[in-house]
Coordinates of C-alpha atoms in Angstrom, one line a residue:
Chain G
M6 CA -34.3 -34.5 83.0
A7 CA -33.6 -31.6 85.5
G8 CA -30.4 -29.9 84.6
T9 CA -28.7 -30.8 87.9
A10 CA -30.2 -34.4 88.3
Q11 CA -27.6 -37.1 88.4
L12 CA -27.3 -39.1 85.3
E13 CA -28.8 -42.6 85.8
R14 CA -31.0 -43.6 82.9
I15 CA -29.7 -43.8 79.3
A16 CA -31.3 -44.8 76.2
F17 CA -28.8 -46.3 73.7
L18 CA -29.9 -46.5 70.1
G19 CA -27.9 -48.6 67.7
L20 CA -25.9 -51.7 68.8
G21 CA -23.5 -52.2 65.8
I22 CA -19.7 -53.0 65.7
M23 CA -19.2 -49.8 67.9
G24 CA -22.5 -49.2 69.7
G25 CA -22.6 -52.7 71.2
P26 CA -19.5 -52.6 73.3
M27 CA -20.1 -48.9 74.1
A28 CA -23.5 -49.6 75.5
A29 CA -21.9 -52.6 77.4
N30 CA -19.6 -50.2 79.0
L31 CA -22.4 -47.9 80.2
V32 CA -24.1 -51.0 81.7
S33 CA -20.7 -51.9 83.5
A34 CA -20.5 -48.4 84.9
G35 CA -23.7 -48.8 86.6
F36 CA -26.1 -46.8 84.4
Q37 CA -29.5 -48.1 83.8
V38 CA -29.5 -48.6 80.1
T39 CA -32.3 -49.2 77.9
V40 CA -31.2 -50.4 74.4
W41 CA -32.8 -50.5 71.0
N42 CA -31.5 -51.9 67.9
R43 CA -33.1 -52.4 64.4
T44 CA -32.5 -56.1 64.7
R45 CA -33.5 -57.2 68.1
E46 CA -31.1 -60.2 68.3
R47 CA -28.2 -57.8 69.1
A48 CA -30.0 -56.2 72.0
E49 CA -30.8 -59.7 73.4
A50 CA -27.2 -60.8 73.0
L51 CA -26.1 -57.7 74.8
V52 CA -28.5 -58.4 77.8
E53 CA -27.5 -61.9 77.9
E54 CA -23.8 -61.2 78.0
H55 CA -23.8 -58.1 80.2
G56 CA -27.1 -58.2 82.1
G57 CA -27.1 -55.6 84.6
D58 CA -30.1 -53.2 84.7
T59 CA -30.3 -53.5 80.9
R60 CA -33.8 -53.4 79.3
I61 CA -34.7 -53.9 75.6
A62 CA -37.1 -51.4 74.0
H63 CA -39.3 -52.3 71.0
T64 CA -38.9 -48.8 69.5
P65 CA -36.6 -45.8 69.9
A66 CA -39.6 -43.9 71.5
Q67 CA -39.9 -46.5 74.2
A68 CA -36.3 -46.6 74.9
A69 CA -36.2 -42.9 75.3
A70 CA -39.4 -42.7 77.4
S71 CA -37.8 -43.0 80.8
A72 CA -34.3 -41.9 79.8
Q73 CA -32.4 -38.7 80.9
L74 CA -30.0 -39.0 78.0
V75 CA -30.5 -40.5 74.5
I76 CA -27.5 -41.6 72.5
T77 CA -27.6 -42.6 68.9
M78 CA -25.0 -44.7 67.3
V79 CA -26.0 -45.4 63.8
P80 CA -24.5 -45.4 60.3
D81 CA -25.1 -41.9 59.3
A82 CA -27.4 -38.8 59.5
P83 CA -30.4 -40.2 57.7
Q84 CA -30.5 -43.0 60.3
V85 CA -30.0 -40.5 63.3
E86 CA -33.0 -38.5 62.0
E87 CA -35.0 -41.7 61.5
V88 CA -34.5 -42.9 65.1
L89 CA -35.0 -39.4 66.5
F90 CA -37.8 -38.0 64.3
G91 CA -39.3 -41.0 62.5
P92 CA -42.4 -43.0 63.5
D93 CA -41.8 -44.2 67.1
G94 CA -38.8 -42.1 67.1
A95 CA -37.0 -41.1 70.4
A96 CA -38.1 -37.4 70.1
E97 CA -41.7 -38.4 69.7
G98 CA -43.6 -36.8 72.5
L99 CA -41.0 -37.3 75.1
S100 CA -41.0 -34.2 77.1
M101 CA -38.5 -35.7 79.6
I102 CA -35.7 -35.7 77.1
D103 CA -33.7 -32.6 77.1
L104 CA -30.5 -34.0 76.0
A105 CA -29.8 -36.1 72.9
V106 CA -26.2 -37.0 71.8
D107 CA -25.1 -38.4 68.6
M108 CA -22.0 -40.5 68.6
S109 CA -22.2 -41.6 65.1
T110 CA -20.1 -39.7 62.5
I111 CA -22.3 -37.4 60.6
A112 CA -21.7 -34.2 58.6
P113 CA -21.5 -30.8 60.6
T114 CA -24.4 -29.6 58.4
A115 CA -26.5 -32.5 59.6
V116 CA -25.5 -31.9 63.2
R117 CA -26.8 -28.2 62.9
R118 CA -29.9 -29.4 61.2
I119 CA -30.8 -32.0 63.8
A120 CA -29.8 -29.6 66.7
D121 CA -32.1 -27.0 65.3
R122 CA -35.1 -29.4 64.9
L123 CA -34.6 -30.7 68.5
R124 CA -34.4 -27.2 69.9
S125 CA -37.4 -25.9 68.0
E126 CA -39.7 -29.0 68.3
R127 CA -38.8 -30.3 71.6
G128 CA -36.8 -27.7 73.4
A129 CA -34.1 -30.4 73.7
A130 CA -30.4 -29.8 73.6
F131 CA -28.0 -31.8 71.3
L132 CA -24.3 -32.7 71.3
D133 CA -22.3 -34.2 68.4
A134 CA -19.9 -36.5 70.0
P135 CA -18.3 -38.8 67.5
V136 CA -15.6 -41.2 68.6
T137 CA -12.2 -42.4 67.2
G138 CA -10.8 -45.8 67.9
S139 CA -12.3 -49.0 66.5
R140 CA -14.0 -51.9 68.2
P141 CA -11.1 -53.0 70.5
K142 CA -11.1 -49.4 72.0
A143 CA -14.8 -49.4 72.2
K144 CA -14.6 -52.7 74.2
D145 CA -12.0 -51.3 76.5
G146 CA -13.8 -48.1 77.1
T147 CA -10.8 -46.2 75.7
L148 CA -12.3 -44.4 72.8
T149 CA -11.4 -40.9 72.0
I150 CA -14.6 -38.7 72.1
M151 CA -14.8 -35.3 70.6
V152 CA -17.7 -33.3 71.6
G153 CA -19.3 -30.2 69.9
G154 CA -22.0 -28.2 71.7
E155 CA -22.8 -26.2 74.9
A156 CA -20.3 -26.6 77.7
G157 CA -23.2 -27.2 80.2
D158 CA -24.7 -30.0 78.1
F159 CA -21.1 -31.4 77.8
E160 CA -20.9 -31.6 81.6
R161 CA -24.2 -33.2 81.9
A162 CA -23.3 -36.0 79.6
R163 CA -19.8 -36.3 80.7
P164 CA -20.3 -39.3 83.2
A165 CA -21.5 -41.4 80.2
F166 CA -18.6 -40.2 78.0
D167 CA -16.2 -41.2 80.8
A168 CA -17.7 -44.7 80.9
M169 CA -17.0 -45.1 77.0
G170 CA -13.8 -43.0 76.5
E171 CA -10.4 -42.5 77.7
L172 CA -9.8 -39.1 76.0
V173 CA -13.0 -36.9 76.1
V174 CA -12.6 -33.5 74.6
H175 CA -15.0 -30.7 74.4
V176 CA -13.8 -29.2 71.1
G177 CA -16.2 -26.4 70.4
P178 CA -19.7 -25.5 69.4
Q179 CA -22.3 -27.9 67.7
G180 CA -20.8 -29.4 64.5
H181 CA -17.2 -29.0 65.6
G182 CA -17.1 -32.5 67.2
A183 CA -18.1 -33.8 63.8
M184 CA -15.7 -31.7 61.9
V185 CA -12.7 -32.8 64.1
K186 CA -13.7 -36.4 63.6
L187 CA -14.1 -36.0 59.9
I188 CA -10.6 -34.4 59.6
N189 CA -9.0 -37.0 61.8
N190 CA -10.6 -39.8 59.7
T191 CA -9.5 -38.1 56.5
L192 CA -5.9 -38.0 57.8
A193 CA -6.2 -41.7 58.7
A194 CA -7.6 -42.4 55.2
V195 CA -4.9 -40.7 53.3
N196 CA -2.2 -42.2 55.6
A197 CA -3.7 -45.7 55.1
A198 CA -3.7 -45.3 51.4
A199 CA -0.1 -44.1 51.5
V200 CA 0.8 -47.3 53.5
A201 CA -1.0 -49.5 50.8
E202 CA 0.9 -47.8 48.0
A203 CA 4.1 -48.2 49.9
L204 CA 3.6 -51.8 50.7
V205 CA 2.7 -52.8 47.1
L206 CA 5.8 -50.8 45.8
A207 CA 8.1 -52.4 48.4
Q208 CA 6.9 -56.0 47.6
R209 CA 7.4 -55.4 43.8
A210 CA 10.9 -53.9 44.4
G211 CA 11.8 -57.1 46.4
V212 CA 12.4 -55.1 49.6
D213 CA 12.4 -56.8 53.0
V214 CA 9.0 -55.6 54.2
D215 CA 9.9 -56.2 58.0
S216 CA 13.0 -54.0 57.6
L217 CA 10.9 -51.3 55.9
L218 CA 8.3 -51.3 58.7
H219 CA 11.0 -51.2 61.4
V220 CA 12.7 -48.3 59.8
A221 CA 9.5 -46.4 58.9
E222 CA 7.9 -46.9 62.3
S223 CA 11.0 -45.5 63.9
G224 CA 11.1 -42.3 61.6
S225 CA 9.3 -39.8 59.6
G226 CA 7.2 -42.4 57.8
D227 CA 5.4 -43.4 61.1
S228 CA 1.6 -43.2 61.4
A229 CA -1.0 -44.8 63.4
M230 CA -2.2 -46.4 60.3
L231 CA 1.2 -47.9 59.5
R232 CA 1.3 -49.5 63.0
L233 CA -2.3 -50.7 62.9
K234 CA -3.0 -51.5 59.2
A235 CA 0.2 -52.6 57.5
R236 CA 0.2 -56.1 59.0
P237 CA -3.6 -56.7 58.2
M238 CA -2.9 -55.3 54.7
L239 CA 0.1 -57.7 54.2
E240 CA -2.0 -60.6 55.4
H241 CA -5.2 -59.6 53.7
D242 CA -6.8 -59.9 57.0
L243 CA -9.9 -57.6 56.4
E244 CA -12.0 -58.6 59.4
P245 CA -13.9 -55.3 59.9
L246 CA -12.6 -53.2 62.9
F247 CA -13.9 -50.1 60.8
K248 CA -15.6 -50.7 57.7
L249 CA -14.3 -49.4 54.4
A250 CA -17.7 -48.0 53.6
H251 CA -17.8 -46.0 56.8
M252 CA -14.3 -44.6 56.1
L253 CA -15.4 -43.7 52.6
K254 CA -18.5 -41.9 54.1
D255 CA -16.4 -40.0 56.6
V256 CA -14.0 -38.9 53.9
R257 CA -16.8 -37.9 51.6
H258 CA -18.4 -35.8 54.4
C259 CA -15.1 -34.2 54.9
L260 CA -14.5 -33.3 51.4
E261 CA -18.1 -32.0 51.0
E262 CA -17.3 -29.6 53.9
A263 CA -14.0 -28.5 52.4
R264 CA -15.7 -27.8 49.1
A265 CA -18.5 -25.9 50.8
L266 CA -15.8 -23.9 52.5
G267 CA -13.8 -23.3 49.2
V268 CA -10.9 -25.4 50.4
G269 CA -9.0 -27.6 48.0
T270 CA -7.9 -31.0 49.3
P271 CA -6.5 -32.7 46.2
V272 CA -4.5 -35.6 48.1
A273 CA -7.4 -36.5 50.1
E274 CA -9.6 -36.4 47.0
R275 CA -7.4 -38.8 45.3
A276 CA -7.4 -41.2 48.3
A277 CA -11.2 -41.0 48.4
E278 CA -11.2 -42.2 44.8
L279 CA -9.3 -45.3 45.7
Y280 CA -11.7 -46.0 48.7
A281 CA -14.5 -45.6 46.2
Q282 CA -13.0 -48.1 43.9
A283 CA -12.7 -50.6 46.7
D284 CA -16.3 -50.0 47.6
E285 CA -17.4 -50.5 44.1
R286 CA -15.6 -53.8 44.1
G287 CA -17.6 -55.1 47.1
L288 CA -15.0 -54.3 49.8
G289 CA -17.5 -51.9 51.6
N290 CA -18.2 -54.3 54.4
A291 CA -14.4 -55.3 54.8
D292 CA -12.0 -53.3 57.0
F293 CA -10.7 -50.2 55.2
A294 CA -7.3 -52.1 55.2
G295 CA -9.0 -53.6 52.1
I296 CA -7.7 -50.5 50.2
I297 CA -4.6 -52.8 49.7
E298 CA -6.5 -54.7 47.1
V299 CA -7.1 -51.7 45.0
A300 CA -3.4 -50.6 45.5
E301 CA -2.3 -53.9 44.3
G302 CA -4.1 -53.5 41.0
L303 CA -2.8 -49.9 40.2
R304 CA -0.7 -49.1 37.3
P305 CA 1.4 -46.1 36.5
A306 CA -0.8 -43.3 35.0
N307 CA 1.3 -43.1 31.7
S308 CA 1.9 -46.7 31.2
Chain D
M49 CA 42.2 -51.3 53.9
A50 CA 42.7 -54.9 55.0
G51 CA 39.3 -56.4 55.4
T52 CA 39.8 -57.1 59.3
A53 CA 41.8 -54.0 60.1
Q54 CA 40.1 -52.0 62.7
L55 CA 38.3 -49.0 61.3
E56 CA 40.2 -45.9 62.3
R57 CA 40.4 -43.4 59.3
I58 CA 37.4 -42.1 57.6
A59 CA 36.9 -39.6 54.8
F60 CA 33.9 -37.7 55.0
L61 CA 32.8 -35.8 51.8
G62 CA 30.0 -33.2 52.1
L63 CA 29.3 -31.2 55.1
G64 CA 25.8 -29.8 54.6
I65 CA 22.9 -29.6 56.9
M66 CA 23.2 -33.4 57.6
G67 CA 26.8 -34.1 56.7
G68 CA 28.2 -31.5 59.2
P69 CA 26.9 -32.9 62.4
M70 CA 27.3 -36.5 61.1
A71 CA 31.1 -35.9 60.6
A72 CA 31.3 -34.2 63.9
N73 CA 29.9 -37.3 65.5
L74 CA 32.6 -39.4 63.9
V75 CA 35.1 -37.0 65.3
S76 CA 33.6 -37.2 68.7
A77 CA 33.6 -41.1 68.6
G78 CA 37.4 -41.0 68.1
F79 CA 37.8 -41.7 64.5
Q80 CA 40.5 -39.9 62.5
V81 CA 38.3 -37.9 60.1
T82 CA 39.4 -36.1 57.0
V83 CA 36.8 -33.8 55.7
W84 CA 36.2 -32.3 52.3
N85 CA 33.3 -29.8 51.3
R86 CA 32.7 -28.0 48.1
T87 CA 32.9 -24.7 50.1
R88 CA 35.9 -24.9 52.5
E89 CA 34.5 -22.6 55.1
R90 CA 32.1 -25.3 56.4
A91 CA 35.1 -27.6 56.8
E92 CA 37.0 -24.9 58.7
A93 CA 34.0 -24.2 60.9
L94 CA 33.7 -28.0 61.8
V95 CA 37.4 -28.3 62.7
E96 CA 37.1 -25.1 64.8
E97 CA 34.1 -26.4 66.7
H98 CA 34.9 -30.1 67.0
G99 CA 38.6 -30.2 66.6
G100 CA 39.9 -33.6 67.5
D101 CA 42.1 -35.4 64.9
T102 CA 40.2 -33.7 62.0
R103 CA 42.0 -32.7 58.8
I104 CA 40.7 -30.7 55.9
A105 CA 41.4 -31.9 52.4
H106 CA 41.5 -29.9 49.3
T107 CA 40.0 -32.5 47.1
P108 CA 37.9 -35.7 47.5
A109 CA 41.0 -37.7 46.3
Q110 CA 43.1 -36.1 49.0
A111 CA 40.6 -36.9 51.7
A112 CA 40.4 -40.4 50.5
A113 CA 44.1 -40.9 50.2
S114 CA 44.7 -42.3 53.7
A115 CA 41.1 -43.4 54.6
Q116 CA 39.9 -46.9 55.2
L117 CA 36.3 -45.8 54.6
V118 CA 35.0 -43.2 52.3
I119 CA 31.6 -41.6 53.1
T120 CA 29.8 -39.3 50.8
M121 CA 26.9 -37.1 51.9
V122 CA 25.8 -34.8 49.1
P123 CA 22.6 -33.8 47.4
D124 CA 22.0 -36.5 44.8
A125 CA 23.6 -39.2 42.5
P126 CA 25.3 -36.7 40.1
Q127 CA 27.2 -35.1 43.1
V128 CA 28.2 -38.7 44.4
E129 CA 29.6 -39.7 41.0
E130 CA 31.4 -36.3 40.8
V131 CA 33.1 -36.8 44.2
L132 CA 34.0 -40.3 43.6
F133 CA 34.8 -40.3 39.7
G134 CA 35.2 -36.8 38.8
P135 CA 38.6 -34.9 38.5
D136 CA 40.3 -35.3 41.8
G137 CA 37.6 -37.7 42.7
A138 CA 37.9 -40.0 45.8
A139 CA 38.2 -43.1 43.6
E140 CA 41.0 -41.8 41.5
G141 CA 44.1 -43.9 41.9
L142 CA 43.4 -44.8 45.4
S143 CA 44.0 -48.5 45.8
M144 CA 43.8 -48.4 49.5
I145 CA 40.0 -47.7 49.3
D146 CA 38.0 -50.9 49.3
L147 CA 34.9 -49.5 51.0
A148 CA 32.8 -46.5 49.9
V149 CA 29.6 -45.6 51.5
D150 CA 27.0 -43.3 50.2
M151 CA 24.8 -41.8 52.9
S152 CA 22.9 -39.3 50.6
T153 CA 19.6 -40.5 49.3
I154 CA 20.0 -41.5 45.6
A155 CA 17.9 -43.7 43.4
P156 CA 18.4 -47.4 43.6
T157 CA 19.3 -47.5 40.0
A158 CA 22.1 -45.0 40.7
V159 CA 23.4 -47.1 43.6
R160 CA 23.8 -50.1 41.4
R161 CA 25.5 -48.1 38.6
I162 CA 28.0 -46.6 41.2
A163 CA 28.5 -50.0 42.8
D164 CA 29.3 -51.6 39.4
R165 CA 31.7 -48.9 38.5
L166 CA 33.6 -49.1 41.8
R167 CA 33.8 -52.8 41.6
S168 CA 34.9 -53.0 38.0
E169 CA 37.4 -50.0 38.0
R170 CA 38.6 -50.2 41.6
G171 CA 37.8 -53.5 43.0
A172 CA 36.0 -51.6 45.8
A173 CA 32.9 -52.3 47.7
F174 CA 30.0 -50.0 48.1
L175 CA 27.2 -49.6 50.6
D176 CA 24.2 -47.4 50.2
A177 CA 23.3 -46.2 53.6
P178 CA 20.8 -43.3 53.6
V179 CA 19.6 -41.9 56.8
T180 CA 16.3 -40.6 58.2
G181 CA 15.8 -38.1 60.8
S182 CA 16.6 -34.5 60.2
R183 CA 19.4 -32.3 61.6
P184 CA 18.6 -32.5 65.3
K185 CA 19.0 -36.3 65.0
A186 CA 22.1 -35.9 62.9
K187 CA 23.4 -33.7 65.7
D188 CA 22.4 -36.2 68.6
G189 CA 23.7 -39.2 66.7
T190 CA 20.4 -40.8 66.6
L191 CA 19.7 -41.1 63.0
T192 CA 18.1 -44.2 61.5
I193 CA 20.5 -45.6 59.1
M194 CA 19.3 -48.3 56.5
V195 CA 22.0 -50.1 54.7
G196 CA 22.1 -52.0 51.4
G197 CA 24.9 -54.2 50.4
E198 CA 27.0 -57.2 51.5
A199 CA 26.8 -58.3 55.1
G200 CA 30.6 -58.3 55.5
D201 CA 30.9 -54.8 54.2
F202 CA 28.1 -53.7 56.5
E203 CA 29.9 -55.1 59.5
R204 CA 33.1 -53.3 58.5
A205 CA 31.4 -50.0 58.3
R206 CA 29.2 -50.5 61.3
P207 CA 31.4 -48.6 63.9
A208 CA 31.0 -45.6 61.9
F209 CA 27.2 -46.1 61.5
D210 CA 27.0 -46.6 65.3
A211 CA 28.6 -43.3 65.9
M212 CA 26.0 -41.6 63.7
G213 CA 22.8 -43.5 64.3
E214 CA 20.7 -45.0 66.9
L215 CA 18.8 -47.4 64.7
V216 CA 21.1 -49.0 62.1
V217 CA 19.6 -51.8 60.0
H218 CA 21.0 -53.8 57.3
V219 CA 18.0 -54.1 55.0
G220 CA 19.1 -56.1 52.0
P221 CA 21.4 -56.1 49.0
Q222 CA 22.8 -53.1 47.2
G223 CA 19.9 -50.5 46.3
H224 CA 17.6 -51.6 49.0
G225 CA 18.9 -49.1 51.6
A226 CA 17.9 -46.4 49.1
M227 CA 14.7 -48.0 48.3
V228 CA 13.6 -48.2 51.9
K229 CA 14.6 -44.7 52.5
L230 CA 12.7 -43.5 49.4
I231 CA 9.5 -45.2 50.4
N232 CA 9.8 -43.9 54.0
N233 CA 10.2 -40.4 52.7
T234 CA 7.4 -40.8 50.2
L235 CA 5.1 -41.8 53.2
A236 CA 6.4 -38.9 55.2
A237 CA 5.7 -36.6 52.1
V238 CA 2.2 -37.8 51.7
N239 CA 1.4 -37.7 55.4
A240 CA 2.7 -34.2 55.6
A241 CA 0.6 -33.2 52.6
A242 CA -2.3 -34.6 54.4
V243 CA -1.6 -32.6 57.4
A244 CA -1.3 -29.4 55.5
E245 CA -4.8 -30.0 53.8
A246 CA -6.1 -30.9 57.1
L247 CA -4.9 -27.8 58.9
V248 CA -6.1 -25.4 56.2
L249 CA -9.5 -27.0 56.3
A250 CA -9.7 -26.8 60.1
Q251 CA -8.8 -23.2 60.2
R252 CA -11.3 -22.3 57.5
A253 CA -14.1 -24.3 59.4
G254 CA -13.2 -22.3 62.5
V255 CA -12.2 -25.5 64.3
D256 CA -10.1 -25.2 67.4
V257 CA -6.7 -26.5 66.0
D258 CA -5.4 -27.4 69.5
S259 CA -8.2 -29.6 70.0
L260 CA -7.9 -31.3 66.5
L261 CA -4.2 -31.9 67.1
H262 CA -4.9 -33.4 70.6
V263 CA -7.6 -35.7 69.2
A264 CA -5.6 -36.6 66.1
E265 CA -2.4 -37.3 67.9
S266 CA -4.2 -39.6 70.3
G267 CA -5.8 -41.6 67.5
S268 CA -6.0 -42.9 63.9
G269 CA -4.9 -39.5 62.4
D270 CA -1.6 -39.5 64.1
S271 CA 1.6 -39.6 62.2
A272 CA 5.2 -38.5 62.7
M273 CA 4.6 -35.7 60.4
L274 CA 1.6 -34.5 62.4
R275 CA 3.7 -34.3 65.5
L276 CA 6.8 -32.8 63.9
K277 CA 5.3 -30.5 61.1
A278 CA 1.8 -29.3 62.2
R279 CA 3.2 -26.6 64.7
P280 CA 5.8 -25.4 62.1
M281 CA 3.1 -25.3 59.5
L282 CA 0.7 -23.3 61.7
E283 CA 3.5 -20.9 62.6
H284 CA 5.0 -20.8 59.0
D285 CA 8.3 -21.6 60.7
L286 CA 10.0 -22.8 57.6
E287 CA 13.6 -23.0 58.8
P288 CA 15.0 -26.0 56.9
L289 CA 15.4 -29.2 58.9
F290 CA 14.8 -31.0 55.7
K291 CA 14.7 -29.0 52.6
L292 CA 11.5 -29.2 50.4
A293 CA 13.6 -29.5 47.2
H294 CA 15.2 -32.6 48.8
M295 CA 12.0 -34.1 49.8
L296 CA 10.7 -33.5 46.3
K297 CA 13.8 -35.2 44.8
D298 CA 13.3 -38.2 47.1
V299 CA 9.6 -38.6 46.2
R300 CA 10.4 -38.2 42.4
H301 CA 13.2 -41.0 42.7
C302 CA 10.6 -43.2 44.5
L303 CA 7.8 -42.6 41.9
E304 CA 10.3 -43.3 39.1
E305 CA 11.2 -46.6 40.6
A306 CA 7.5 -47.3 41.0
R307 CA 6.8 -46.6 37.4
A308 CA 9.9 -48.6 36.3
L309 CA 8.2 -51.5 38.3
G310 CA 4.7 -50.9 36.7
V311 CA 3.4 -49.9 40.2
G312 CA 0.8 -47.1 40.5
T313 CA 0.9 -44.7 43.3
P314 CA -1.7 -42.1 42.5
V315 CA -2.0 -40.6 46.1
A316 CA 1.9 -40.1 46.3
E317 CA 1.9 -38.7 42.6
R318 CA -0.7 -36.1 43.7
A319 CA 1.3 -35.2 46.7
A320 CA 4.4 -34.9 44.6
E321 CA 2.6 -32.3 42.4
L322 CA 2.1 -30.2 45.5
Y323 CA 5.7 -30.3 46.4
A324 CA 6.6 -29.4 42.9
Q325 CA 4.3 -26.5 42.9
A326 CA 5.9 -25.4 46.3
D327 CA 9.3 -25.7 44.6
E328 CA 8.2 -23.8 41.6
R329 CA 7.3 -21.0 44.0
G330 CA 10.7 -20.7 45.4
L331 CA 10.1 -22.8 48.5
G332 CA 12.7 -25.4 47.6
N333 CA 15.2 -24.2 50.3
A334 CA 12.5 -23.9 52.9
D335 CA 11.7 -26.8 55.1
F336 CA 9.2 -29.1 53.4
A337 CA 6.6 -27.9 55.9
G338 CA 6.4 -25.1 53.3
I339 CA 3.8 -27.4 51.6
I340 CA 1.4 -25.5 53.8
E341 CA 1.7 -22.4 51.6
V342 CA 0.6 -24.4 48.7
A343 CA -2.2 -26.0 50.6
E344 CA -3.5 -22.6 51.6
G345 CA -3.9 -21.5 48.1
L346 CA -5.8 -24.7 46.9
R347 CA -9.3 -24.4 45.7
P348 CA -11.9 -27.3 45.1
A349 CA -11.4 -28.9 41.7
N350 CA -14.8 -28.1 40.5
S351 CA -15.3 -24.6 41.8

């Protein structure tokens, strides 16, 4: 695309829990969106529900063929690299593409690797633009989007971001969007693990949990996780708004970055072990509130 | 005091960081307050600043002599027991007292021990009514007060609570005020440790910390501790609003209760180790934001 051309045509690759409603908001905002998904049914459901100018592509390459902006929203870096650089990948022979944006959450090192490859092989620019806020915010177009990359590229993609997000922040150079996201999610993961431990203790102590939540939400124990996850934890309502396996992945990426930088994060490491236990128990596809089921089985270290 | 007599005369024992402004608010609300403090200077400063009907007692027993309600606000259970049952203690020979309220944070087991002793030796009732909110909220009279004990006793003390707190909740029987407080503070301690780890990682990764805070406060990484302690941590402003040694004490009480109940709390245990390290380093009298200084020195476990 020409650097100053108005953004009209977007390829959206990956229509999962988050990607589906995000693409729908681009359609609603009037963009001409071409979608691709590994399982075509999701793409068809999107077109049926949201219609508009939406087209379904058979491959990432086809989706990207006429797009000015390619957005990837898939589980992790291997999938981003597959849809960009694999057979029929979006980057294949597509000289028109000069801006690719990954909105998945991948490691900062993967961001830099993908950015380098797009630049050297295609002359294309790349932004890492992960989001926070789970499916309800994806539906409402009220996600937080944290963007790493060149300021000019950020401005070009901004109309698309504005259609999907409420708080859109250019946080720094390539990889920093990912890093901010990973740190945010690690905070969330630790806070949610603390909530799970607290709820189990409160219940065993016979404490009135409503009073506890009332007090904690009004004071120093408050957190977004307390407000969002305490009730689902108590009710064991594990319908996935954000899958536990994805949370574990994000925390692991964060801790890998920390280790690479020589930074110790023992509290987050301990929380990560609990999410790993939950994943091993088959809770990976449940909401990460499923951590409560691990907390319920914990015994004191020296007992 | 007669059970239905209007509450007018209060003995307030312990004028520390929190007790001082709490007693001042009782004075402002028109109660006749007799104060006692281990070091008399603080009592004199209170009278000089807030005047009113305030009197200074030489001993807890003297303070309690004409009071309808005795409030203790001291570091921990041994001090509560000392001011109540020690030489010249408030409970000594004071048949008028039929309601004592501890607003310190002590262990639920200590609450039950003190309550039993007051009942059997004095026929007096007892409430555990710990507070959350640090010195600024103590000054503003906007503390959260969580009260354990009999409903009738709670109602008798309520006018005093209302003068010191904004959210006053009767959470259950004796000991449950303490338990709710300990769980709340343990949530805060874990969340603050997570913030400290996150800030150190962000700085080492070269991430723009303002952007990180902006994003995290708007999303899943948000917590009361992020809002209250991130800036002091970054600026190493460790003026004590809540002393690290007191936070460590509360977390330890909480973890002891958890162990006694057979509940495992590994994330909180790991956070407690960091606060213990900070305390060993001499940060006990600093604000618990001092945990940042431990976080800055942490290295990855396997490096």
